[in-house]
Coordinates of C-alpha atoms in Angstrom, one line a residue:
M1 CA -0.1 0.0 -0.1
T2 CA 1.7 3.3 -1.1
A3 CA 1.0 6.4 1.0
Q4 CA -1.5 7.9 -1.8
E5 CA -3.8 4.8 -1.9
F6 CA -3.5 5.6 2.1
Q7 CA -4.2 8.5 1.9
Q8 CA -7.4 7.8 -0.2
Q9 CA -8.6 5.8 3.0
S10 CA -7.2 7.8 5.9
H11 CA -10.2 9.4 6.6
K12 CA -12.3 5.7 7.3
I13 CA -9.9 5.3 10.2
P14 CA -11.7 6.2 13.5
V15 CA -10.0 8.6 16.0
D16 CA -11.1 6.4 19.3
P17 CA -8.6 4.3 20.9
G18 CA -7.9 0.6 19.6
I19 CA -5.8 -1.8 17.9
Y20 CA -5.2 -1.8 14.4
K21 CA -4.0 -5.4 12.4
Y22 CA -1.6 -5.1 9.1
Y23 CA -2.3 -7.7 6.6
D24 CA -0.1 -8.8 3.4
K25 CA -1.5 -9.7 -0.5
Q26 CA -1.8 -13.2 0.7
D27 CA -3.9 -12.3 3.8
T28 CA -1.0 -13.2 6.5
L29 CA -1.2 -11.1 9.6
L30 CA 2.1 -9.0 9.3
Y31 CA 1.7 -7.0 12.5
V32 CA -0.7 -5.8 15.8
G33 CA -0.2 -2.6 17.1
K34 CA -2.4 -0.6 19.8
A35 CA -3.2 3.4 19.7
K36 CA -4.5 6.3 21.8
S37 CA -6.1 7.3 18.4
L38 CA -6.4 5.1 15.9
R39 CA -5.6 7.5 12.8
K40 CA -2.9 9.4 13.8
R41 CA -0.8 6.0 14.9
V42 CA -1.7 4.5 11.7
S43 CA -1.0 7.8 9.5
S44 CA 2.4 7.4 11.0
Y45 CA 3.7 5.0 8.8
F46 CA 2.9 6.3 5.9
S47 CA 3.9 9.9 6.5
K48 CA 7.4 9.9 8.1
T49 CA 10.3 8.7 7.3
F50 CA 11.8 5.5 9.3
T51 CA 15.4 4.9 10.2
S52 CA 15.0 0.9 10.6
Y53 CA 14.6 -0.7 7.4
K54 CA 12.2 -3.5 8.7
T55 CA 9.6 -0.7 9.4
H56 CA 10.6 0.4 5.7
E57 CA 9.8 -3.5 4.5
L58 CA 7.0 -3.7 6.8
V59 CA 4.9 -0.7 5.1
Q60 CA 5.7 -1.9 1.7
R61 CA 3.8 -5.1 2.5
I62 CA 1.2 -3.9 3.7
H63 CA -2.2 -4.5 1.9
R64 CA -4.8 -4.4 4.2
I65 CA -5.7 -2.8 7.2
E66 CA -8.6 -3.8 10.3
F67 CA -9.2 -2.1 13.3
T68 CA -11.0 -2.8 16.8
I69 CA -12.1 -0.2 18.8
V70 CA -12.0 -0.6 22.8
D71 CA -13.0 1.8 25.4
S72 CA -9.7 2.9 26.7
E73 CA -6.1 2.8 26.6
Q74 CA -5.6 0.2 28.8
D75 CA -8.2 -2.4 26.7
A76 CA -5.7 -1.4 23.9
F77 CA -2.6 -2.7 25.4
L78 CA -4.1 -5.7 27.1
L79 CA -5.9 -6.5 24.0
E80 CA -3.1 -6.2 22.0
N81 CA -0.5 -8.2 24.3
S82 CA -3.5 -11.0 23.7
L83 CA -3.3 -10.8 20.0
I84 CA 0.4 -11.4 19.9
K85 CA 0.4 -14.1 22.1
Q86 CA -2.0 -15.8 20.0
F87 CA -1.1 -15.3 16.7
Q88 CA 2.7 -14.5 16.6
P89 CA 2.9 -11.7 13.9
K90 CA 6.3 -11.9 12.1
Y91 CA 6.7 -8.0 12.8
N92 CA 5.8 -8.1 16.4
I93 CA 8.2 -8.5 19.3
N94 CA 9.3 -11.8 19.7
L95 CA 9.6 -13.0 23.3
K96 CA 12.0 -15.9 23.1
D97 CA 10.8 -18.2 25.9
D98 CA 9.4 -21.4 24.9
K99 CA 10.2 -23.4 28.2
T100 CA 7.6 -25.2 30.0
Y101 CA 7.5 -24.3 33.6
P102 CA 7.0 -26.4 36.8
Y103 CA 3.5 -25.6 38.9
I104 CA 2.6 -27.1 42.2
V105 CA -0.5 -28.3 42.2
L106 CA -2.8 -28.8 45.5
K107 CA -5.2 -31.8 43.8
K108 CA -8.6 -31.8 44.2
E109 CA -10.0 -34.3 46.4
P110 CA -10.4 -35.4 49.7
F111 CA -7.5 -34.2 51.8
P112 CA -5.3 -33.0 48.7
R113 CA -2.1 -34.2 47.9
V114 CA 0.8 -31.3 46.8
F115 CA 3.2 -31.8 44.7
L116 CA 5.0 -31.0 41.0
T117 CA 3.8 -30.9 37.6
R118 CA 4.5 -29.5 34.3
R119 CA 1.3 -30.2 33.1
K120 CA -1.8 -27.7 34.0
I121 CA -5.1 -29.3 33.2
N122 CA -8.9 -28.1 33.9
D123 CA -9.3 -30.6 36.5
G124 CA -10.3 -28.3 39.4
S125 CA -7.3 -28.9 41.1
E126 CA -5.4 -25.4 42.6
Y127 CA -2.0 -24.6 40.7
L128 CA 0.5 -22.4 42.3
G129 CA 2.8 -20.9 40.0
P130 CA 4.4 -21.1 37.5
F131 CA 7.7 -21.3 38.7
T132 CA 11.5 -20.5 36.6
S133 CA 13.5 -22.9 38.4
V134 CA 12.6 -26.9 39.2
A135 CA 15.4 -27.1 41.5
R136 CA 13.5 -23.7 43.6
V137 CA 10.2 -25.8 43.4
R138 CA 11.9 -28.9 44.6
E139 CA 13.6 -27.3 47.6
L140 CA 10.1 -25.7 48.4
L141 CA 8.6 -29.2 48.6
D142 CA 11.5 -30.6 50.7
F143 CA 11.3 -27.5 53.3
I144 CA 7.4 -28.0 53.5
R145 CA 7.2 -31.3 53.9
S146 CA 10.0 -30.9 56.7
N147 CA 7.7 -28.7 58.7
I148 CA 4.1 -29.1 57.7
P149 CA 2.4 -33.0 58.0
L150 CA 1.1 -34.0 54.8
R151 CA 0.0 -37.0 53.4
T152 CA 1.9 -38.2 50.4
C153 CA -0.2 -41.7 49.4
K154 CA -2.5 -41.8 46.8
L155 CA -5.5 -43.3 48.7
N156 CA -8.9 -42.1 48.5
L157 CA -9.9 -40.6 51.6
T158 CA -13.4 -40.3 50.9
D159 CA -15.6 -39.8 54.5
S160 CA -17.0 -43.6 53.9
N161 CA -13.7 -45.4 53.2
I162 CA -12.3 -43.7 56.8
Q163 CA -15.4 -44.6 58.6
K164 CA -15.0 -48.3 57.2
G165 CA -11.6 -48.1 58.4
K166 CA -10.4 -49.3 55.1
F167 CA -6.8 -47.8 55.8
K168 CA -4.1 -47.9 58.5
V169 CA -1.6 -45.6 59.0
C170 CA 2.2 -45.9 57.8
L171 CA 5.5 -45.3 58.1
E172 CA 5.5 -41.4 57.2
Y173 CA 2.7 -41.4 60.1
H174 CA 4.7 -42.9 62.6
L175 CA 7.9 -40.4 61.2
G176 CA 6.0 -37.4 62.4
N177 CA 5.9 -36.2 58.4
C178 CA 1.8 -37.3 58.2
K179 CA -1.1 -36.9 61.0
G180 CA -2.8 -40.2 59.3
P181 CA -6.2 -38.7 58.1
C182 CA -6.8 -42.4 56.5
E183 CA -7.8 -43.4 60.0
G184 CA -9.3 -40.5 61.2
F185 CA -6.4 -38.8 63.6
Q186 CA -6.6 -35.3 61.4
T187 CA -10.0 -33.6 60.3
A188 CA -10.2 -31.7 56.9
E189 CA -10.5 -28.6 58.8
D190 CA -6.8 -28.9 60.2
Y191 CA -5.8 -30.3 57.1
Q192 CA -7.0 -27.5 55.0
D193 CA -5.1 -25.4 57.9
S194 CA -1.6 -26.9 56.5
L195 CA -3.0 -26.5 53.0
N196 CA -3.2 -22.1 53.7
Q197 CA 0.3 -22.3 55.6
I198 CA 2.0 -23.9 52.5
K199 CA 0.6 -21.3 50.1
N200 CA 1.8 -18.5 52.7
V201 CA 5.3 -20.4 52.6
L202 CA 5.2 -20.0 48.9
K203 CA 4.0 -16.7 48.6
G204 CA 6.8 -15.9 51.2
N205 CA 5.0 -15.1 53.8
L206 CA 6.4 -17.0 56.2
N207 CA 5.0 -14.9 59.6
P208 CA 1.5 -16.2 59.8
V209 CA 3.0 -19.8 59.3
I210 CA 5.9 -18.8 62.4
Q211 CA 3.0 -17.5 64.1
H212 CA 0.8 -20.6 64.0
F213 CA 3.7 -22.9 64.7
R214 CA 4.4 -20.6 67.9
Q215 CA 1.0 -21.0 68.9
E216 CA 1.1 -24.8 69.1
M217 CA 4.2 -24.8 70.9
R218 CA 2.8 -23.0 73.7
A219 CA -0.2 -24.9 73.6
A220 CA 2.1 -28.2 74.1
A221 CA 3.9 -26.6 76.6
E222 CA 1.1 -25.5 78.7
Q223 CA -0.2 -29.3 78.3
M224 CA 3.6 -30.8 79.5
Q225 CA 4.3 -32.1 76.5
F226 CA 7.7 -30.9 76.2
E227 CA 9.1 -33.0 73.5
K228 CA 6.3 -32.2 71.0
A229 CA 7.0 -28.5 71.9
A230 CA 10.6 -28.9 71.6
V231 CA 9.9 -30.8 68.0
I232 CA 8.0 -27.2 67.3
H233 CA 10.4 -25.2 68.3
K234 CA 13.1 -26.8 65.7
K235 CA 10.7 -26.2 63.0
I236 CA 10.2 -22.0 64.0
E237 CA 13.9 -21.9 64.0
H238 CA 14.1 -24.1 60.6
L239 CA 11.4 -21.4 59.0
E240 CA 13.1 -18.5 60.7
N241 CA 16.3 -19.4 59.0
Y242 CA 14.8 -19.5 55.9
Q243 CA 13.2 -16.4 56.2
A244 CA 16.4 -14.8 56.8
K245 CA 18.0 -16.2 53.4
S246 CA 15.1 -15.0 51.5
I247 CA 15.6 -11.3 52.4
V248 CA 17.3 -9.9 50.1
V249 CA 17.2 -6.3 50.6
S250 CA 15.3 -5.8 54.0
N251 CA 13.1 -7.4 56.1
R252 CA 10.6 -4.4 55.6
M253 CA 7.3 -6.2 53.6
M254 CA 7.6 -5.3 50.1
T255 CA 5.4 -7.1 47.2
A256 CA 6.5 -5.6 43.9
D257 CA 7.6 -6.6 40.6
I258 CA 10.9 -5.5 39.4
F259 CA 11.7 -5.3 35.9
S260 CA 15.2 -4.2 33.8
I261 CA 16.4 -4.0 30.5
L262 CA 19.9 -4.5 28.2
R263 CA 19.6 -3.9 24.6
D264 CA 22.5 -5.7 22.2
N265 CA 22.2 -4.5 18.6
D266 CA 18.8 -6.5 17.4
L267 CA 18.3 -8.7 20.6
A268 CA 16.7 -7.3 24.0
Y269 CA 17.0 -8.9 27.5
V270 CA 14.4 -8.3 29.9
N271 CA 15.1 -9.5 33.7
Y272 CA 12.3 -10.0 35.8
L273 CA 12.2 -10.1 39.6
M274 CA 9.1 -11.1 41.3
M275 CA 9.4 -10.0 45.5
E276 CA 6.7 -10.8 47.9
N277 CA 6.6 -9.6 51.5
G278 CA 10.0 -9.2 51.3
S279 CA 11.5 -11.7 49.8
I280 CA 12.6 -12.7 46.1
V281 CA 10.3 -15.7 45.4
Q282 CA 11.0 -15.7 41.2
T283 CA 13.4 -14.7 39.3
H284 CA 13.8 -14.9 35.0
T285 CA 15.2 -13.6 32.2
V286 CA 14.2 -14.0 28.7
Q287 CA 15.5 -12.7 25.1
L288 CA 13.4 -10.7 22.7
E289 CA 13.7 -10.0 19.2
P290 CA 12.4 -6.6 18.2
H291 CA 11.4 -6.4 14.5
L292 CA 10.8 -2.6 14.2
D293 CA 12.5 0.5 15.3
E294 CA 10.6 0.0 19.1
Q295 CA 12.1 1.9 21.6
D296 CA 13.6 0.6 24.9
E297 CA 10.1 1.9 26.8
E298 CA 8.1 -0.2 24.3
I299 CA 10.0 -3.4 24.1
L300 CA 10.1 -3.3 28.3
A301 CA 6.5 -2.8 28.7
F302 CA 5.6 -5.6 25.7
A303 CA 7.7 -8.0 28.0
I304 CA 6.3 -6.5 31.5
A305 CA 2.8 -7.5 30.2
Q306 CA 3.8 -10.9 28.8
L307 CA 6.1 -11.8 32.2
R308 CA 3.4 -11.0 34.5
T309 CA 0.5 -12.8 32.8
T310 CA 3.3 -16.2 32.6
F311 CA 3.7 -16.1 36.0
N312 CA 0.4 -14.5 37.5
S313 CA 1.6 -11.6 39.2
L314 CA -0.9 -9.8 40.8
A315 CA 1.6 -7.0 42.4
A316 CA 0.3 -3.2 42.4
E317 CA 3.9 -2.0 41.9
I318 CA 6.2 -2.2 39.1
I319 CA 9.5 -0.7 39.3
V320 CA 11.6 -0.1 36.5
P321 CA 14.5 1.7 35.2
F322 CA 12.7 4.9 33.3
P323 CA 9.3 5.7 32.5
I324 CA 6.9 3.5 30.4
N325 CA 3.7 3.6 29.0
Y326 CA 2.0 0.6 30.6
D327 CA -1.8 0.5 31.4
E328 CA -2.8 -1.9 34.1
A329 CA -5.6 -0.8 36.4
G330 CA -4.3 -0.4 40.1
V331 CA -0.7 -0.7 39.1
V332 CA 1.6 1.8 40.2
I333 CA 5.2 2.6 37.9
T334 CA 8.2 3.0 40.1
I335 CA 11.4 4.8 38.9
P336 CA 13.5 4.4 41.8
K337 CA 16.2 7.1 42.6
G338 CA 17.5 5.4 46.0
G339 CA 16.9 3.5 48.7
D340 CA 15.7 -0.2 48.9
K341 CA 13.7 -0.3 46.0
K342 CA 17.1 1.2 43.9
K343 CA 19.1 -1.5 44.9
L344 CA 16.5 -4.1 43.9
L345 CA 16.9 -2.5 40.2
E346 CA 20.2 -2.6 40.3
L347 CA 20.3 -6.4 41.5
S348 CA 17.8 -6.8 37.8
E349 CA 20.4 -5.2 35.8
K350 CA 22.9 -7.8 37.6
N351 CA 20.9 -10.5 36.4
V352 CA 20.4 -9.1 33.1
N353 CA 23.8 -8.6 32.2
Y354 CA 25.1 -11.7 33.7
F355 CA 22.2 -13.5 31.4
K356 CA 23.5 -12.0 28.3
E357 CA 27.3 -12.8 29.2
E358 CA 26.2 -16.7 29.9
L359 CA 24.4 -16.4 26.5
F360 CA 27.3 -15.2 24.9
K361 CA 29.6 -17.7 26.6
K362 CA 27.9 -20.4 25.5
K363 CA 27.7 -19.4 21.6
I364 CA 31.2 -18.9 21.5
L365 CA 34.4 -20.4 22.4
Q366 CA 36.6 -19.0 24.6
L367 CA 40.2 -20.4 24.4
E368 CA 41.9 -17.5 27.1
G369 CA 43.1 -18.9 30.2
K370 CA 42.8 -22.4 29.2
D371 CA 46.1 -24.5 28.7
D372 CA 47.8 -25.4 25.8
M373 CA 46.3 -28.9 25.3
E374 CA 43.1 -27.6 25.3
R375 CA 43.6 -25.4 22.7
K376 CA 45.1 -27.5 20.6
K377 CA 42.2 -30.0 20.9
V378 CA 39.6 -27.4 19.5
L379 CA 42.4 -27.0 16.7
Y380 CA 42.8 -30.6 15.8
Q381 CA 38.9 -30.9 15.9
L382 CA 38.6 -27.4 13.2
Q383 CA 41.2 -29.3 11.3
D384 CA 39.8 -32.3 11.2
D385 CA 36.1 -30.7 10.4
L386 CA 37.4 -28.8 7.7
Q387 CA 40.2 -31.3 6.1
L388 CA 42.5 -29.0 6.5
P389 CA 46.4 -29.6 5.5
E390 CA 47.6 -27.9 8.5
V391 CA 46.6 -27.6 12.0
P392 CA 45.2 -23.6 12.4
V393 CA 47.5 -22.5 14.8
H394 CA 47.3 -19.2 12.7
I395 CA 43.5 -18.0 11.3
E396 CA 42.8 -14.7 10.0
C397 CA 39.1 -13.4 8.9
F398 CA 38.1 -10.5 7.0
D399 CA 34.8 -8.3 7.4
N400 CA 33.4 -5.5 5.4
S401 CA 31.7 -2.7 7.0
N402 CA 29.6 0.3 5.5
F403 CA 27.5 3.4 6.7
H404 CA 23.8 3.4 4.8
G405 CA 25.3 1.8 1.9
S406 CA 28.5 4.2 1.9
Y407 CA 31.7 4.7 2.7
P408 CA 33.4 1.1 3.0
V409 CA 36.1 0.0 5.0
S410 CA 37.3 -3.7 5.5
A411 CA 38.7 -5.2 9.0
M412 CA 41.1 -7.9 9.5
V413 CA 41.3 -10.2 12.9
C414 CA 43.7 -12.6 13.7
F415 CA 43.6 -15.6 16.0
K416 CA 47.1 -17.4 16.8
D417 CA 46.6 -20.1 18.9
G418 CA 42.9 -20.1 19.3
V419 CA 43.1 -16.9 20.9
P420 CA 43.3 -13.0 19.5
S421 CA 46.7 -11.8 18.9
K422 CA 45.4 -8.2 19.0
K423 CA 48.8 -6.6 17.5
D424 CA 48.2 -8.0 14.1
Y425 CA 44.4 -6.8 13.8
R426 CA 44.3 -5.0 10.6
H427 CA 41.9 -2.3 9.0
F428 CA 41.5 -1.1 5.8
N429 CA 40.4 2.4 3.9
V430 CA 39.2 1.5 0.5
K431 CA 41.4 3.1 -1.7
T432 CA 41.2 1.6 -5.5
V433 CA 36.8 1.1 -5.3
Q434 CA 34.5 3.5 -6.5
G435 CA 31.3 3.7 -4.6
I436 CA 30.3 0.5 -2.9
N437 CA 31.4 -2.9 -4.3
D438 CA 31.4 -5.5 -1.6
F439 CA 33.5 -8.0 -4.1
A440 CA 36.2 -5.2 -5.1
T441 CA 36.6 -4.1 -1.7
M442 CA 37.1 -7.6 0.2
K443 CA 39.8 -8.5 -2.9
E444 CA 41.7 -4.9 -1.9
A445 CA 41.3 -5.5 1.5
V446 CA 42.9 -9.3 0.8
Y447 CA 45.5 -8.3 -2.1
R448 CA 46.8 -5.6 0.5
R449 CA 47.4 -7.8 3.6
Y450 CA 48.7 -11.1 1.7
K451 CA 50.9 -8.5 -0.5
R452 CA 52.1 -7.2 2.6
L453 CA 53.2 -10.6 4.2
F454 CA 54.7 -11.7 1.4
E455 CA 57.0 -8.9 0.8
E456 CA 57.9 -8.9 4.6
K457 CA 58.4 -12.6 4.1
A458 CA 56.2 -13.2 7.5
S459 CA 54.6 -16.3 7.7
F460 CA 50.9 -17.0 6.4
P461 CA 47.7 -18.4 8.1
Q462 CA 47.1 -22.1 7.7
L463 CA 43.0 -20.6 7.3
V464 CA 41.8 -17.0 5.9
I465 CA 37.8 -17.1 6.8
I466 CA 36.2 -14.6 4.6
D467 CA 32.7 -13.5 6.4
G468 CA 30.0 -13.5 3.5
G469 CA 29.0 -15.7 0.5
K470 CA 30.4 -17.0 -2.3
G471 CA 31.0 -14.0 -4.5
Q472 CA 33.3 -12.2 -1.3
L473 CA 34.9 -15.9 -1.4
G474 CA 35.7 -15.7 -5.1
A475 CA 36.8 -12.1 -4.9
A476 CA 39.7 -13.0 -2.1
L477 CA 40.7 -16.2 -4.6
D478 CA 41.3 -13.8 -7.1
A479 CA 43.3 -11.5 -5.0
I480 CA 45.5 -14.5 -4.0
E481 CA 45.7 -16.2 -7.2
E482 CA 46.9 -12.3 -8.7
L483 CA 49.8 -12.6 -5.8
G484 CA 50.5 -16.5 -7.1
L485 CA 49.7 -17.6 -3.8
Q486 CA 47.5 -20.3 -4.2
G487 CA 48.4 -23.2 -1.8
R488 CA 49.8 -20.8 1.2
M489 CA 46.8 -20.9 3.0
T490 CA 43.2 -22.2 2.9
L491 CA 40.3 -20.0 2.2
V492 CA 36.5 -20.5 3.3
G493 CA 32.9 -18.4 3.0
L494 CA 31.6 -17.9 6.0
A495 CA 27.6 -17.3 5.0
K496 CA 26.2 -14.5 7.5
N497 CA 22.6 -16.0 8.5
E498 CA 22.9 -19.6 8.1
E499 CA 26.5 -20.1 9.3
E500 CA 27.7 -22.3 6.6
L501 CA 30.9 -22.9 5.4
F502 CA 31.7 -22.5 1.9
F503 CA 34.8 -23.8 -0.4
A504 CA 36.1 -22.8 -3.9
G505 CA 33.9 -24.6 -6.6
D506 CA 32.0 -26.7 -3.9
Q507 CA 28.4 -26.5 -4.8
Q508 CA 27.4 -27.7 -1.4
S509 CA 27.8 -26.0 1.6
L510 CA 29.5 -27.3 5.0
K511 CA 27.6 -27.2 8.0
L512 CA 29.2 -27.8 11.4
P513 CA 27.1 -29.3 14.3
Y514 CA 25.3 -26.1 16.3
N515 CA 27.3 -26.5 19.4
S516 CA 30.3 -28.4 18.0
E517 CA 33.8 -26.8 19.6
S518 CA 34.9 -25.7 15.8
L519 CA 31.6 -23.9 14.8
K520 CA 32.0 -21.9 18.7
L521 CA 35.4 -20.8 17.5
I522 CA 34.6 -19.6 14.2
R523 CA 31.5 -17.8 15.6
R524 CA 34.0 -16.2 18.4
I525 CA 36.4 -14.9 15.7
R526 CA 33.2 -13.5 13.2
D527 CA 31.8 -11.8 16.2
E528 CA 35.3 -10.3 16.8
V529 CA 35.8 -8.7 13.4
H530 CA 32.5 -7.5 13.5
R531 CA 33.0 -6.0 16.5
F532 CA 36.4 -4.2 15.2
G533 CA 35.4 -3.1 11.7
I534 CA 32.1 -1.6 13.3
T535 CA 34.2 0.3 15.9
F536 CA 36.9 1.5 13.7
H537 CA 33.8 2.5 11.1
R538 CA 32.4 4.2 14.1
N539 CA 35.6 6.0 15.3
K540 CA 36.2 7.4 11.5
R541 CA 32.5 8.8 11.2
S542 CA 32.9 10.5 14.4
Q543 CA 35.8 12.1 13.5
G544 CA 34.8 12.9 10.1
T545 CA 36.9 11.3 8.4
F546 CA 34.5 10.3 5.6
K547 CA 33.1 13.2 3.7
N548 CA 29.5 13.0 2.6
E549 CA 29.3 13.9 -0.7
L550 CA 25.8 15.0 -0.3
E551 CA 26.7 17.8 2.2
Q552 CA 29.2 19.3 -0.1
I553 CA 26.1 20.5 -2.2
K554 CA 25.2 24.2 -2.0
G555 CA 21.8 24.7 -0.1
I556 CA 22.1 21.1 1.3
G557 CA 23.0 20.6 5.1
K558 CA 24.0 17.4 7.6
N559 CA 20.2 16.9 8.3
T560 CA 18.9 16.9 4.9
A561 CA 21.8 14.8 3.6
D562 CA 21.3 11.9 6.1
Q563 CA 18.0 11.7 5.9
L564 CA 18.2 11.0 2.5
L565 CA 21.3 8.5 3.2
K566 CA 18.3 7.2 5.6
E567 CA 15.9 6.8 2.9
F568 CA 18.1 5.5 -0.6
R569 CA 20.9 3.8 1.7
S570 CA 23.6 5.2 -0.3
V571 CA 24.9 8.5 -2.7
K572 CA 24.4 5.9 -5.5
R573 CA 20.7 5.7 -4.9
V574 CA 19.9 9.0 -4.5
K575 CA 21.6 9.9 -7.9
E576 CA 20.0 7.3 -9.6
A577 CA 16.4 8.4 -7.9
P578 CA 13.8 10.2 -9.8
E579 CA 13.6 13.9 -8.8
T580 CA 9.8 13.1 -7.7
E581 CA 10.8 10.9 -5.5
V582 CA 13.7 13.0 -4.0
A583 CA 11.1 16.1 -3.8
K584 CA 8.8 14.0 -1.5
L585 CA 11.1 13.4 0.6
I586 CA 12.9 16.7 0.9
G587 CA 10.7 19.2 -1.1
A588 CA 11.0 20.6 -4.4
A589 CA 13.7 23.1 -4.1
K590 CA 16.1 20.9 -2.7
A591 CA 15.6 17.5 -5.0
K592 CA 16.5 20.3 -7.9
L593 CA 19.6 21.3 -6.5
I594 CA 20.7 17.5 -6.0
T595 CA 19.7 16.9 -9.5
A596 CA 21.3 19.7 -10.9
H597 CA 24.5 18.7 -8.5
F598 CA 24.5 15.4 -10.3
K599 CA 24.1 16.5 -13.8
S600 CA 27.2 18.4 -13.2
P601 CA 30.0 17.2 -15.5
E602 CA 32.6 18.1 -12.7
T603 CA 30.9 15.4 -10.4
T604 CA 32.6 12.6 -9.4
E605 CA 32.0 9.7 -7.5
P606 CA 32.0 9.9 -3.8
T607 CA 35.5 8.1 -1.9
A608 CA 36.5 7.3 1.4
A609 CA 39.2 9.0 2.5
E610 CA 42.8 8.2 1.9
G611 CA 45.1 7.2 4.4
D612 CA 45.4 3.7 5.8
N613 CA 45.5 4.2 9.5
S614 CA 47.5 0.9 10.5
A615 CA 46.3 -1.4 7.6
S616 CA 48.7 -3.1 6.0

């Protein structure tokens, strides 16, 4: 749907709050969004320039729009989250969390049993949770069973069966772990009191349980049952010790949900701490994939809605690091500046950082700090997996980088014995390539690197990784052939998305096992060359080393030039675009200036700054 087509029907869009749904030509749901004013929000997609390519792609694919009007922003918020969860549209934020969480179930039966389950079925039983950790649930159950007597048998304890004397007490009764309801030694009311205490323990509310046991201890002492009183006293001590371990910040009663967020390129991580009665009873971190140019505030609000629903939270206070638009009746949003709540937020931020680092460590292989045998073992495995003639003790990896399709640079990282050799890293300002040409840029970088090594009679790497597909690999091989260095090293191409490896001349790619040590090392090297290349490019831009040709046109300022680059992705595309398309974005007067500039015979293609800045 074009902006012009949208304008013809925009007057039909209601101004009320509600949700909107975008469909493509195949009638596939692409995106669900909420709005305070549907007309204003939907119109913004067709009237402004987006910095995100994904948002631009979404708008290009919209064929049909549906609306649902609701009474309030809060209703729109709840309906949006419900529809996203149900349909999981391609362009909505994706919460990567497919785990099955354990519950503690109070079975619907006479004298209910209490046990762990992962299956929540509609059988009338009461399910407490879910919980983020099976170990935590088992610890809770062990704690409960050691302090609150409950039956563990599967007997059908109906009143008639008990009255008929069908059952006899078992060893659990004689050990003091059960009060013997099977023989009528415990009433249903007393058993229900025990269940209520369990619910308090699971909510972190131990004070009522402790008070209950203190009353029992005093009653036993008054009746001269001192041994029984001593047993109850030990249970009280156990509960008080457990309570002391559970309190994180202070012993003041506090019930709240605490959330923090960490962005990392195209991913986001959100940590959730559930605090009840001064105790942290749940902690969980999730990974999210934003598919449009969502801000941190939008991502965090989405995650909060999803996590509070998943874990059945009814906390009336939510603690977050910055203001968010979150509409839920009776809920207060707090942005703490100090005190206990600030400490809780810092604890959440510590957890989310730890989660991200652990994911990174699992994904890549870090051999720093490992002994020589461990490093060699991985390199031997890589040699075997890639069928290399030599052990790859020296590996180099190349990658290209550019800014919105302009100003290309290249980077190379070097790993020796499986660890980075940063003194051998190199970056290259492109000198011989006009405009954007990934293949020619790769060829230039590879040629300059190994021409220098050949002239200096330095050692060559056993393995060279070209970050890109067959085209980039072919360009790199052309450089090696021009230098006459065939056979001196093995070159492989690494596909950016599928993590497939390509060898020269092979029709089929090689896919290493996802968790293999070899692939983890290759990922580590690839991520390092990305980091090094992007950092170099960012520094060059901040220093003003790159000259934007659009800014050299009289009457065109930096903001206009940046706007054009964001829309058309390169100076070349601006040059090739019809004047009418450019005018839609920046106005007719400025579009004429740009057209006149590029028609001038003196105009030349923009190039990156000269100089090699430690490149070889």
